[in-house]
Tab-separated table of C-alpha atoms in Angstrom:
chain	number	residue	atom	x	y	z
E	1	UNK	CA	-77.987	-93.640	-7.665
E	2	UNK	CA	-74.593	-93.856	-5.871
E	3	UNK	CA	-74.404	-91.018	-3.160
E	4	UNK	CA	-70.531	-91.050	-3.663
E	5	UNK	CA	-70.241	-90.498	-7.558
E	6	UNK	CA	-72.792	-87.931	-7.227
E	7	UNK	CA	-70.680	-86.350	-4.433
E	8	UNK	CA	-67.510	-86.540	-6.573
E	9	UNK	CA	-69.654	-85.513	-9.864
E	10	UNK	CA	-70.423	-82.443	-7.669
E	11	UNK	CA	-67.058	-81.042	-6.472
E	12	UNK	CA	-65.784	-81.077	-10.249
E	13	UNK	CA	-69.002	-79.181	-11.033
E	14	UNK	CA	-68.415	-76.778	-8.398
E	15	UNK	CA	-64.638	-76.423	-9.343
E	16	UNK	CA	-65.492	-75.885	-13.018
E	17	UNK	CA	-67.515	-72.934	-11.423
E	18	UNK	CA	-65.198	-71.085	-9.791
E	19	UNK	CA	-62.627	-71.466	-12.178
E	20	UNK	CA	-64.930	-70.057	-14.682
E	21	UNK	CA	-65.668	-66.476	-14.212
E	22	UNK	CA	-68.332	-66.266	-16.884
E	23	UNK	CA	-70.593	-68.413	-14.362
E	24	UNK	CA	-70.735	-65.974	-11.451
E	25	UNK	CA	-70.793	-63.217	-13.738
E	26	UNK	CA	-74.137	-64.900	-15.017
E	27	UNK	CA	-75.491	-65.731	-11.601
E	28	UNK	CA	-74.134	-62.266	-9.491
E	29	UNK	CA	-73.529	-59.760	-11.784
E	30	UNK	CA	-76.499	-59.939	-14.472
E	31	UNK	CA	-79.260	-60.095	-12.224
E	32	UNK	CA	-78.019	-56.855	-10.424
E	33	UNK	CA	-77.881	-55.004	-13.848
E	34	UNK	CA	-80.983	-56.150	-15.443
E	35	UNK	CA	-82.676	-55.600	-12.232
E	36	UNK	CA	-81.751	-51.999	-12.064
E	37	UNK	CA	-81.852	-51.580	-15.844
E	38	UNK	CA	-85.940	-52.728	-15.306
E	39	UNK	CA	-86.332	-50.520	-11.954
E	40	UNK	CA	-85.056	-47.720	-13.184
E	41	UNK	CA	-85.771	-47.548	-16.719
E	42	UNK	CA	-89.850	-49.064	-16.671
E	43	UNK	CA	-92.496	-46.989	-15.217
E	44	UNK	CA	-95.903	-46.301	-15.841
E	45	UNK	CA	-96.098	-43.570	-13.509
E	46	UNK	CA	-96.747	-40.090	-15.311
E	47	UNK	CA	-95.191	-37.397	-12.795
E	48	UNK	CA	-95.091	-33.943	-13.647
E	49	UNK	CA	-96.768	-34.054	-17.594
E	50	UNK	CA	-95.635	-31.303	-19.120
E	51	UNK	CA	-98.610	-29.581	-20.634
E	52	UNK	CA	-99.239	-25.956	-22.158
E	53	UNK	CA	-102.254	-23.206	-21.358
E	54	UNK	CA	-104.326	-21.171	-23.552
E	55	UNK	CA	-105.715	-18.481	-22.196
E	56	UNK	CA	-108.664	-16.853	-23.787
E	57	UNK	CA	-110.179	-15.316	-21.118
E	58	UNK	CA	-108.659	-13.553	-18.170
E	59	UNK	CA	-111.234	-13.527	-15.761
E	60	UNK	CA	-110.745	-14.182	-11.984
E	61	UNK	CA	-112.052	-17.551	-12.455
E	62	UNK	CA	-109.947	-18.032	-15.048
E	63	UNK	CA	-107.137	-17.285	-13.444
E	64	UNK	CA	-108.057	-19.210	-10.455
E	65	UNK	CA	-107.729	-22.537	-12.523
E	66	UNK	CA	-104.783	-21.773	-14.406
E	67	UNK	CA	-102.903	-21.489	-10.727
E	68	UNK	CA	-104.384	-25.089	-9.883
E	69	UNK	CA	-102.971	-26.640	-12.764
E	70	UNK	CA	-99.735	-24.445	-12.103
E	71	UNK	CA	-99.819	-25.481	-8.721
E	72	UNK	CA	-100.931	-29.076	-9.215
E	73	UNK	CA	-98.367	-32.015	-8.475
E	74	UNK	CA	-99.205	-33.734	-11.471
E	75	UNK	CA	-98.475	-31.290	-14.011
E	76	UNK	CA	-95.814	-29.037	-15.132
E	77	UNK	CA	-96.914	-25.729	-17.327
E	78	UNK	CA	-93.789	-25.210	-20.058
E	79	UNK	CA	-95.957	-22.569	-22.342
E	80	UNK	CA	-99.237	-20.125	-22.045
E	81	UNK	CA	-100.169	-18.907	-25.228
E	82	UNK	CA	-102.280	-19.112	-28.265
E	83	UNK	CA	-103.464	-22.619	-29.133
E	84	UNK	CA	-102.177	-22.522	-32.606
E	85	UNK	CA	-98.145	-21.779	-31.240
E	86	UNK	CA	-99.377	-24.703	-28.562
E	87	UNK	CA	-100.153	-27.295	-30.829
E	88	UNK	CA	-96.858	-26.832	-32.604
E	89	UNK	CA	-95.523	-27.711	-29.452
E	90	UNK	CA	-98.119	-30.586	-28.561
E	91	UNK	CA	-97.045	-32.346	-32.062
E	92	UNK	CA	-93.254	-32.070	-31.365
E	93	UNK	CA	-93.541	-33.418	-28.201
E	94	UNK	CA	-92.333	-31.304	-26.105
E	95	UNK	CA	-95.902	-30.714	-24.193
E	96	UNK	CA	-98.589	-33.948	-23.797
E	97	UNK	CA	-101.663	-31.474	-23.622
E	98	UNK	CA	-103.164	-28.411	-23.603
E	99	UNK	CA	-105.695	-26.980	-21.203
E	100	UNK	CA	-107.855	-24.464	-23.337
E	101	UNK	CA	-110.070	-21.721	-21.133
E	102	UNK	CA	-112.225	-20.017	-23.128
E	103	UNK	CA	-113.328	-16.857	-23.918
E	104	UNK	CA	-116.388	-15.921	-21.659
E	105	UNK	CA	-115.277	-18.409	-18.840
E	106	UNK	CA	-115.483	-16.262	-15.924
E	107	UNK	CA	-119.236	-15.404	-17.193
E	108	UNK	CA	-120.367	-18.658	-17.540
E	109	UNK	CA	-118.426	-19.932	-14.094
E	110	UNK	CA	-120.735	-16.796	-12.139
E	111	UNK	CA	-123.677	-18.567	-13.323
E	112	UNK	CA	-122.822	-21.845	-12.196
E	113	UNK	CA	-121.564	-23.337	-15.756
E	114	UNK	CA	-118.635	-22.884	-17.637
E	115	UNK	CA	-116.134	-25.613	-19.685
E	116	UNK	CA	-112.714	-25.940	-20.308
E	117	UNK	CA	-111.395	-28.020	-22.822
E	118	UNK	CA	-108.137	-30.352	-22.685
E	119	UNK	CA	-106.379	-31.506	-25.681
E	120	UNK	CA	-104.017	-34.442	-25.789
E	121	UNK	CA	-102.188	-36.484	-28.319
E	122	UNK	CA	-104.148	-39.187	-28.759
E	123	UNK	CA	-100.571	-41.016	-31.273
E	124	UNK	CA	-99.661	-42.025	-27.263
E	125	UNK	CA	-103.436	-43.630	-25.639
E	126	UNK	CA	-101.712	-43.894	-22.596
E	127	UNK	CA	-100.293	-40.445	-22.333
E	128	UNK	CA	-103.663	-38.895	-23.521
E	129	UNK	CA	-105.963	-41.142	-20.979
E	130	UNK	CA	-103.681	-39.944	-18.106
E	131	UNK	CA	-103.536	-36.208	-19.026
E	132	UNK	CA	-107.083	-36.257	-19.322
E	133	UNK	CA	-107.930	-37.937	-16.047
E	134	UNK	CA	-105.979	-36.096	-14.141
E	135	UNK	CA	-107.064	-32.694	-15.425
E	136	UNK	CA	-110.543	-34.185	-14.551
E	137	UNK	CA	-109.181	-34.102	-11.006
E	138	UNK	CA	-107.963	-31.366	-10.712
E	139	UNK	CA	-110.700	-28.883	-11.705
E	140	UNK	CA	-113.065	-31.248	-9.967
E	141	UNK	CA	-110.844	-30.358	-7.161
E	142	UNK	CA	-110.650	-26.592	-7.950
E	143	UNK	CA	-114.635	-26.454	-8.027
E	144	UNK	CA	-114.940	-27.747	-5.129
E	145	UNK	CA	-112.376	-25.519	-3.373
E	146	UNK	CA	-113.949	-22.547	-5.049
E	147	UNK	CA	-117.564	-23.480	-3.773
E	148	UNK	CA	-116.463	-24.359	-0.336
E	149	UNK	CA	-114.894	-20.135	-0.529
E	150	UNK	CA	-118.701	-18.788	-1.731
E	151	UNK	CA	-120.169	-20.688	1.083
E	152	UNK	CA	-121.905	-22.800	-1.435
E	153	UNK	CA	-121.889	-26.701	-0.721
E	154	UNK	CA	-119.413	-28.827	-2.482
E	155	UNK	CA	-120.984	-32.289	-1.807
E	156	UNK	CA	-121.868	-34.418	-4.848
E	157	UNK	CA	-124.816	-36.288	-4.746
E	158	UNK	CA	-123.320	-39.543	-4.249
E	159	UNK	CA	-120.048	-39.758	-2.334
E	160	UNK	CA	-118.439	-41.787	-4.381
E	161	UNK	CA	-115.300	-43.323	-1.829
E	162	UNK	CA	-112.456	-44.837	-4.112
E	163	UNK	CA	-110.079	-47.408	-1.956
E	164	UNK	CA	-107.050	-49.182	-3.445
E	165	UNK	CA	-105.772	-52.197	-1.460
E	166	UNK	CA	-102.499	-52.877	-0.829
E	167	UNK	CA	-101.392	-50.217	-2.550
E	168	UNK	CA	-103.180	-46.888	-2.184
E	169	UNK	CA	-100.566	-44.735	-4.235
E	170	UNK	CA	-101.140	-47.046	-7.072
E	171	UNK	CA	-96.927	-47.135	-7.576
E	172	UNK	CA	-96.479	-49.201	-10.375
E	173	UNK	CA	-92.623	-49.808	-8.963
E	174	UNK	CA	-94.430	-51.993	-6.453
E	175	UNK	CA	-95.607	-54.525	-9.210
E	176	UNK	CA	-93.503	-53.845	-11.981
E	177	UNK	CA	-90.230	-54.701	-9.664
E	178	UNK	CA	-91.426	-57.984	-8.759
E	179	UNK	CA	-92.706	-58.462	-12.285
E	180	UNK	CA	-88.463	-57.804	-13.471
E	181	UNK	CA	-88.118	-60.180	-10.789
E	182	UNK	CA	-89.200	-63.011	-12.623
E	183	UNK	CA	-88.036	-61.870	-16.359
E	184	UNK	CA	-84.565	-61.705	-14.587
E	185	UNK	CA	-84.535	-65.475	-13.070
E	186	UNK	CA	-86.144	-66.521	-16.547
E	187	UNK	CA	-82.668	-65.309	-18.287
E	188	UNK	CA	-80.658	-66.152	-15.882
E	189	UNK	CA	-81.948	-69.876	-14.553
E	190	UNK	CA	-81.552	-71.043	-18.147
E	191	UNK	CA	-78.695	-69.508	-19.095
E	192	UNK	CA	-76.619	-70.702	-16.300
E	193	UNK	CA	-77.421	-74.399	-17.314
E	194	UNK	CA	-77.861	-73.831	-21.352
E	195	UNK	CA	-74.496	-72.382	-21.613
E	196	UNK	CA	-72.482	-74.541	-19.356
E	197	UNK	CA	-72.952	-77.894	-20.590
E	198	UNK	CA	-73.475	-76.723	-24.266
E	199	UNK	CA	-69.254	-75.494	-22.933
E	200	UNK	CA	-69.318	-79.148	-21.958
E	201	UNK	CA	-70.634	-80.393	-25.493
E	202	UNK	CA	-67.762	-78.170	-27.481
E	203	UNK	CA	-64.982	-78.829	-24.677
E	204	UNK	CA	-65.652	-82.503	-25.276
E	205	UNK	CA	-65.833	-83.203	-21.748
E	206	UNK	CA	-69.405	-84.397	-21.522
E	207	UNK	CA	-68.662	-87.323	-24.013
E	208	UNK	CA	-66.016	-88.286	-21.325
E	209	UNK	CA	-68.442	-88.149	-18.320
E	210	UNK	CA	-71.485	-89.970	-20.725
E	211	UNK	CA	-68.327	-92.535	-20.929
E	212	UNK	CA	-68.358	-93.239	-17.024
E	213	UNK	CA	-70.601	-95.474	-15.151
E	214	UNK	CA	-72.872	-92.187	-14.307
E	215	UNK	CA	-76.482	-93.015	-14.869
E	216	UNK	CA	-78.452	-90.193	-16.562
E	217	UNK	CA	-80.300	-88.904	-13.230
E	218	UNK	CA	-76.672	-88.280	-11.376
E	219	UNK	CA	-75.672	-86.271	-14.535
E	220	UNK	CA	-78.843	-84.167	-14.257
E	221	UNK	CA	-78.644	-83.427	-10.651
E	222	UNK	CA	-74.823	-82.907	-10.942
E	223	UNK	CA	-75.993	-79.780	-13.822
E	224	UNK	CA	-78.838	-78.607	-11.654
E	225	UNK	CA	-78.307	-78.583	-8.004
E	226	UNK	CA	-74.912	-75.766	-7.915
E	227	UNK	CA	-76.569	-73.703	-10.270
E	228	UNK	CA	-80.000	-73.894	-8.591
E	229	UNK	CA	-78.147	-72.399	-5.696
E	230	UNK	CA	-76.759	-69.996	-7.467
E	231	UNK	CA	-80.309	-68.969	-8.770
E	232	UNK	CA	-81.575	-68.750	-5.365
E	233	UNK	CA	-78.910	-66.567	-4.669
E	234	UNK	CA	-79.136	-64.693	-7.564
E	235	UNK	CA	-83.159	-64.345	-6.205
E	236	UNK	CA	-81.702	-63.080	-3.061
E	237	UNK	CA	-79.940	-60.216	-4.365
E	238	UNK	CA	-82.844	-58.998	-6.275
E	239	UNK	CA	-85.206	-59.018	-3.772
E	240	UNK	CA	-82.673	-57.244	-1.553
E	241	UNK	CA	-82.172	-54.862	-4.357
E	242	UNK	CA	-86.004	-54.579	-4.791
E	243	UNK	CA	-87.088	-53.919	-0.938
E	244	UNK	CA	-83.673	-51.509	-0.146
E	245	UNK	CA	-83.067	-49.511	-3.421
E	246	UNK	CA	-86.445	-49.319	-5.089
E	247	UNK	CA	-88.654	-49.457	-1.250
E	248	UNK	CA	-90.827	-52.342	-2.560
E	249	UNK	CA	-92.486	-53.807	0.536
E	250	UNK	CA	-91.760	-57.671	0.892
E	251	UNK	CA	-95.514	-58.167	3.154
E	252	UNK	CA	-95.293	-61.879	2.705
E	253	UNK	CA	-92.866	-64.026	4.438
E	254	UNK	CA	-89.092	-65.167	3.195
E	255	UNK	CA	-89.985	-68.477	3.327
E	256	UNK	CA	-92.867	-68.590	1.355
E	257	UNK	CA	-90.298	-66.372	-1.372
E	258	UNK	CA	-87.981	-68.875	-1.016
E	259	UNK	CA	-90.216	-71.851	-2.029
E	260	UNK	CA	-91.830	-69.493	-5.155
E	261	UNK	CA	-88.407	-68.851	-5.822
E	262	UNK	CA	-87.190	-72.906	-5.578
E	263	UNK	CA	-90.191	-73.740	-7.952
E	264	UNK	CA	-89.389	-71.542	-10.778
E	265	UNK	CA	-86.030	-72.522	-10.741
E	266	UNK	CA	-86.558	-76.348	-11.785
E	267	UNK	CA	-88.329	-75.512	-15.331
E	268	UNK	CA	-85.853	-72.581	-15.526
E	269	UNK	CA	-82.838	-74.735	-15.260
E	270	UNK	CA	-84.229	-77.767	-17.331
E	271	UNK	CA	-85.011	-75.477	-20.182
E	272	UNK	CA	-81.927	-74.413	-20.406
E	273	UNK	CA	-80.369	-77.819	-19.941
E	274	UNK	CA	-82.661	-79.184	-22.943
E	275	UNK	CA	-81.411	-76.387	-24.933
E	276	UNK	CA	-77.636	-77.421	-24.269
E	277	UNK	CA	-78.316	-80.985	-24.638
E	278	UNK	CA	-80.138	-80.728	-27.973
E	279	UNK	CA	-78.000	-78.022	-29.764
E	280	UNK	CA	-74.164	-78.668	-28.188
E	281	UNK	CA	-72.978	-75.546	-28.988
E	282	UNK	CA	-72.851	-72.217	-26.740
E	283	UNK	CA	-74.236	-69.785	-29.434
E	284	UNK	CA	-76.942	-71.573	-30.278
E	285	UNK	CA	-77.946	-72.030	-27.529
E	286	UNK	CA	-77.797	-68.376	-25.947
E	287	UNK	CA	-79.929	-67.340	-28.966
E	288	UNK	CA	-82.616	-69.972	-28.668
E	289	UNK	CA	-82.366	-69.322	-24.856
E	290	UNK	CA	-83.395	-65.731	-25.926
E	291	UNK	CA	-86.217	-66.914	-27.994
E	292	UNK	CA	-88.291	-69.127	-25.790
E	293	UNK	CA	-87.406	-67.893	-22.358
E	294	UNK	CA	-86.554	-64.316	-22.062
E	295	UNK	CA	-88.973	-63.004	-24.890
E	296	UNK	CA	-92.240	-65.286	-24.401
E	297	UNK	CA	-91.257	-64.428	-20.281
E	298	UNK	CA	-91.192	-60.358	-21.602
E	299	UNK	CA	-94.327	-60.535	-23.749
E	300	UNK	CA	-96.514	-63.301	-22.733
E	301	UNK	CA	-96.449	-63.511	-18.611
E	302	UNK	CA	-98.474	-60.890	-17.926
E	303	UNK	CA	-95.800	-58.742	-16.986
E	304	UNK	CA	-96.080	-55.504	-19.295
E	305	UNK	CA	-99.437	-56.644	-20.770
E	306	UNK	CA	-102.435	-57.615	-19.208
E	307	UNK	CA	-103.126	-61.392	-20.095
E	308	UNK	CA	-106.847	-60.991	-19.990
E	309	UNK	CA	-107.006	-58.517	-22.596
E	310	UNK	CA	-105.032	-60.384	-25.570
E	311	UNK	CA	-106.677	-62.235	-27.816
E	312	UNK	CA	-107.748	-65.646	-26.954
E	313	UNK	CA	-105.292	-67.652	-28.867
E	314	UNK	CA	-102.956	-65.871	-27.111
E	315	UNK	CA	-104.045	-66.422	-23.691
E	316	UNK	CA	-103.915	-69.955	-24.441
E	317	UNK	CA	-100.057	-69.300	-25.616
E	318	UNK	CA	-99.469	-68.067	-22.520
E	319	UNK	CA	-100.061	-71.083	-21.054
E	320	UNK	CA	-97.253	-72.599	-21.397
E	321	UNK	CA	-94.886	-69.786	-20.484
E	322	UNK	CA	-93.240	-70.829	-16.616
E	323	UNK	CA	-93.088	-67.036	-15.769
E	324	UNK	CA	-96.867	-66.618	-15.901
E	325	UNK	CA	-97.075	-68.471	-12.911
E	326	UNK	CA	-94.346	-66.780	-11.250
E	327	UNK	CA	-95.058	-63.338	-11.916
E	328	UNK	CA	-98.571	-63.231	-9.603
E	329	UNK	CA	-97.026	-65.073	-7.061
E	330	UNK	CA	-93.788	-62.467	-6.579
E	331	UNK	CA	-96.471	-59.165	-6.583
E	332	UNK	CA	-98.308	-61.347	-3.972
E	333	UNK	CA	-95.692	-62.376	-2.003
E	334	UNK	CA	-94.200	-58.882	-2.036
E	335	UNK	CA	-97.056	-56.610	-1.860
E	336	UNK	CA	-99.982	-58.471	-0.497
E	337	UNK	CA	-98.544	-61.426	1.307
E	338	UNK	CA	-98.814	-64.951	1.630
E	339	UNK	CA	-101.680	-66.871	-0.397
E	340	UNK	CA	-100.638	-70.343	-0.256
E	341	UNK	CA	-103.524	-72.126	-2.193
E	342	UNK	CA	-102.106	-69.210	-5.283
E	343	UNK	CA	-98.592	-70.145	-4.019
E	344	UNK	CA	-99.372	-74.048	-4.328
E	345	UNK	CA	-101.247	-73.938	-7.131
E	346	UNK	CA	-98.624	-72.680	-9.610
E	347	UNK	CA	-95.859	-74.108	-7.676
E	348	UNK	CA	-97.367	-77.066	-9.025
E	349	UNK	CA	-97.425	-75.941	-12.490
E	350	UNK	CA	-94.087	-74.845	-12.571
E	351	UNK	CA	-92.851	-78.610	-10.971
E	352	UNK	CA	-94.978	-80.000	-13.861
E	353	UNK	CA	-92.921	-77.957	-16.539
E	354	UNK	CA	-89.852	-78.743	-14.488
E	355	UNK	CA	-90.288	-82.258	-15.134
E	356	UNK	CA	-91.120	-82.569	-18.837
E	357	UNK	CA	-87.932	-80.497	-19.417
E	358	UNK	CA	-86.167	-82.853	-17.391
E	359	UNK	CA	-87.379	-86.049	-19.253
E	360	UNK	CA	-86.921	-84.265	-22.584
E	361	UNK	CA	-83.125	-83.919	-21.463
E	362	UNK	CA	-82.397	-87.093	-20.162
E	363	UNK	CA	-84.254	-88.600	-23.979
E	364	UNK	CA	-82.413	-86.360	-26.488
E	365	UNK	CA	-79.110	-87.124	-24.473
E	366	UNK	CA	-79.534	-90.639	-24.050
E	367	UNK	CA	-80.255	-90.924	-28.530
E	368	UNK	CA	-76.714	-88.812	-28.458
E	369	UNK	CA	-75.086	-91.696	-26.395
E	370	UNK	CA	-75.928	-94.280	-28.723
């Protein structure tokens, strides 16, 4: 390797770059929106449910609950009325349950019983399970505030004491953020490489560097080492825009964010260098970038869908996906903190993928050469 043709190789790169807007655009301006398209638009948070109340009985007691569920944080009541006009209103959507009191409720409630009934749409699981859990609460919470009142003792049997570490709100901003994190430096790392050179390929320009004396590991570092600083910067500005605009805690240190961050760039820019060196051609390549990177990164990594509870094939699929391995070390880093055997341990992985695509490269360009 000759330090001063790789010098020389990388001031034309970095030229190319700033004459070219399309390349900061990529690096600077995409992360930015895709990060606050994914902030913004994907929560699994349910605040406020609407929901609707039948009233069948209108009892003290039964008026007691209907105020905690009017009163309650996690719910919002839209109707009260009969449950046949309610479940008009639960099919078009515009309530997610109903809370039915029945007839005879107060009765039942003065001699210690009584039962309430909540319907949800069960077409949305998610919706339903949530509704229903939280109604739980909250006339679990309403007995006990009406016992503690009649002097009575509230106190289950077992004090059951529910603790959430790290995250005691159970936010899903704080992992889903990090989790766009990664889908965002998937698109972007190999994107910035695949599109460049295939520009190279259709330009003709690359047949005129192949044509100098620069071996095949100067050309790869020349194609890799400005854009991997533009990933990491393109890392910086979404973990500024995750900690400042969305108030995800970064517990873990900036180093350790930088390595994670270093690691998942090298099989993110040599996919997208294989791409451009086995297809030439820009289109082509942004379209099979979308296919293996940003989709398996969306579907497969754990990020919206819980690895451990697809089928096994899958999970094996998932193997070879780079932003698996990035995904639990970013909610780590940011929420927990630093685990270095985690952070080594896919570090690793991600080096290993880095490689292979790098070997892959340098092989389908050399058979182009000759």
């Amino acid at each position: 390797m000759n330090p001063r043709r790789l010098l020389a190789m990388l001031r034309k790169e970095w030229a190319q770059i700033i004459r070219d807007p399309s390349t900061l655009l990529i690096a600077i301006v995409l992360p930015i929106v895709l990060i606050l398209l994914f902030g913004f638009g994907v929560s699994l948070d349910t605040a406020r449910t609407r929901i609707g109340l039948a009233m069948q009985d209108d009892s003290a007691a039964a008026q007691s609950l209907a105020g905690a569920f009017q009163n309650s944080p996690y719910f919002q009541v839209r109707e009260v009325g009969p449950v046949d006009r309610l479940g008009d209103e639960l099919v078009a959507g515009r309530i997610r349950g109903i809370l039915v009191v029945p007839a005879g409720f107060g009765r039942d409630r003065a001699k210690g019983g009584g039962t309430v009934q909540v319907i949800t749409d069960g077409a949305q699981p998610n919706t339903a399970s949530f509704v229903a859990a939280y109604a739980t609460g909250v006339q679990q919470s309403w007995a006990a505030a009406e016992a503690e009142d009649q002097g009575r003792s509230a106190a289950p049997a077992i004090d059951f004491e529910r603790r959430f570490w790290f995250n005691p709100s159970l936010t899903s901003r704080y992992f889903l953020v990090p989790g766009s994190v990664a889908i965002v430096m998937t698109m972007i790392g190999s994107l910035l490489t695949g599109l460049v050179v295939a520009r190279e390929w259709e330009r003709g320009t690359m047949e005129a560097i192949l044509s100098t004396p620069v071996t095949m590991a100067e050309l790869i570092l020349t194609k890799v080492l400005p854009y991997f600083l533009l990933g990491l910067v393109s890392m910086t500005v979404c973990t500024v825009l995750a900690v400042v605009l969305f108030g995800v805690p970064l517990r873990g240190s900036p180093v350790a964010l930088l390595i994670i961050g270093a690691c998942f760039l090298v099989p993110a820019l040599g996919q997208g260098l294989f791409i451009s060196a086995a297809t030439k051609n820009q289109f082509v390549a942004s379209q099979i970038t979308l296919l293996t990177a940003f989709l398996p990164s969306l579907l497969l990594s754990g990020f919206l869908f819980e690895i451990s509870s697809m089928p096994r094939w899958v999970q094996w699929l998932t193997v070879v996906v780079p932003a698996r391995y990035l995904i639990p070390q970013l909610q780590t880093v940011f929420v927990v903190g630093d685990d270095w055997g985690m952070f080594l341990r896919n570090g690793g992985a991600l080096l290993g993928f880095g490689l292979i695509f790098f070997l892959l490269t340098a092989r389908v360009t050399t058979r182009r050469v000759a």
